[in-house]
């Protein structure tokens, strides 16, 4: 059996699938983590312009940006997220408005360059692509003569990292993917994918990702090595796929089609839809059991739970629950389903064979997503309050809590580092936490409408 990573989907309950704008013709400029030598500095960037090859300039900043290196040492910061006219560009011009240096005697004003700083690096903007640029400040001779601010910047385009260090965030409203290096973490690329990207699942053995595109009625097959779309699995008009699940052996992909109230059973080798099963209501989530024989489909509006034989392409059973199931995951031994609901503060424990509710665990209201660690069986539930509740299957109450900066729409566990990634769409952030100390290890900035995240090494 070929090993792959199985992703338990986590996203906002009852989240509408927006009709989003077409992505592309965009540029993102990231200021790389600043050197330690800048910790006493503060400066203001009043403007950033892109220099066209034909001699014109295009403004990229709406407002001045104050840079406080103490806040950015060791952290990447997005300076620009804008659209540019397609064409060839020679680089950026950056104007410094103000700079100060903290000394033992207090804060001293520095003399800043009168002319914009020209940063040369040719790049091309295409109508169907998003261009990511990375700006770095050299630590050498930042302040000269004791009073002159003389920064030297370098600029470069995206440089793919090894697939084994890679993570992906889908941005539903922006129509983009944010690719990042998971250890630091830092953004390494932004890719315009299509309208309405939703769930993303990794097939690590084949170095590919599958991404649901609700606005395209399709599933994108994304090459994690070349960072490009390898193929597009076209579904039927109106399907509106948002959620997906991949079997553990990587052979079957199940797409939950919210628009047509159906699921598609797709051959993940030939990229062909093998079966189409009609449901009673709009599917809100789908996930596999550890063996990959069975898939479970939740239908929030009607309170339905459907058991599917994915290999045979048939519905085994459907039951009605008292609560409205939003997201689910399977226990580490495959014997129980854990379901979060839209109208209860309890996590439902459902027998995986009979589909009968056999217990409840209190997590609190506002549960948005769920993830289970298959190694130790711990259950992680993200809440709209910003808390992540940690539950042990042997107890009815949470055994630990982790606090984030906002409503947690998606969780992803990394087995290689024993870390947790939490997606916070309201702040356009992805935060990384150590699972032992519960401390924040880093964060990256993502595009509008962050929907799902997947990392290599995911449990």
Short mmCIF file of C-alpha atoms in Angstrom, two decimals, residues 47 115 158 170 261 338 356 366 371:
data_model
loop_
_atom_site.label_atom_id
_atom_site.label_comp_id
_atom_site.label_asym_id
_atom_site.label_seq_id
_atom_site.Cartn_x
_atom_site.Cartn_y
_atom_site.Cartn_z
CA UNK A 47 5.67 54.57 -1.00
CA UNK A 115 15.48 59.93 -3.61
CA UNK A 158 9.60 32.82 -5.50
CA UNK A 170 -6.33 27.85 0.19
CA UNK A 261 -26.32 17.60 -3.37
CA UNK A 338 -16.32 12.41 16.51
CA UNK A 356 -25.60 5.36 16.65
CA UNK A 366 -18.86 27.64 18.51
CA UNK A 371 -8.63 17.04 14.09
#
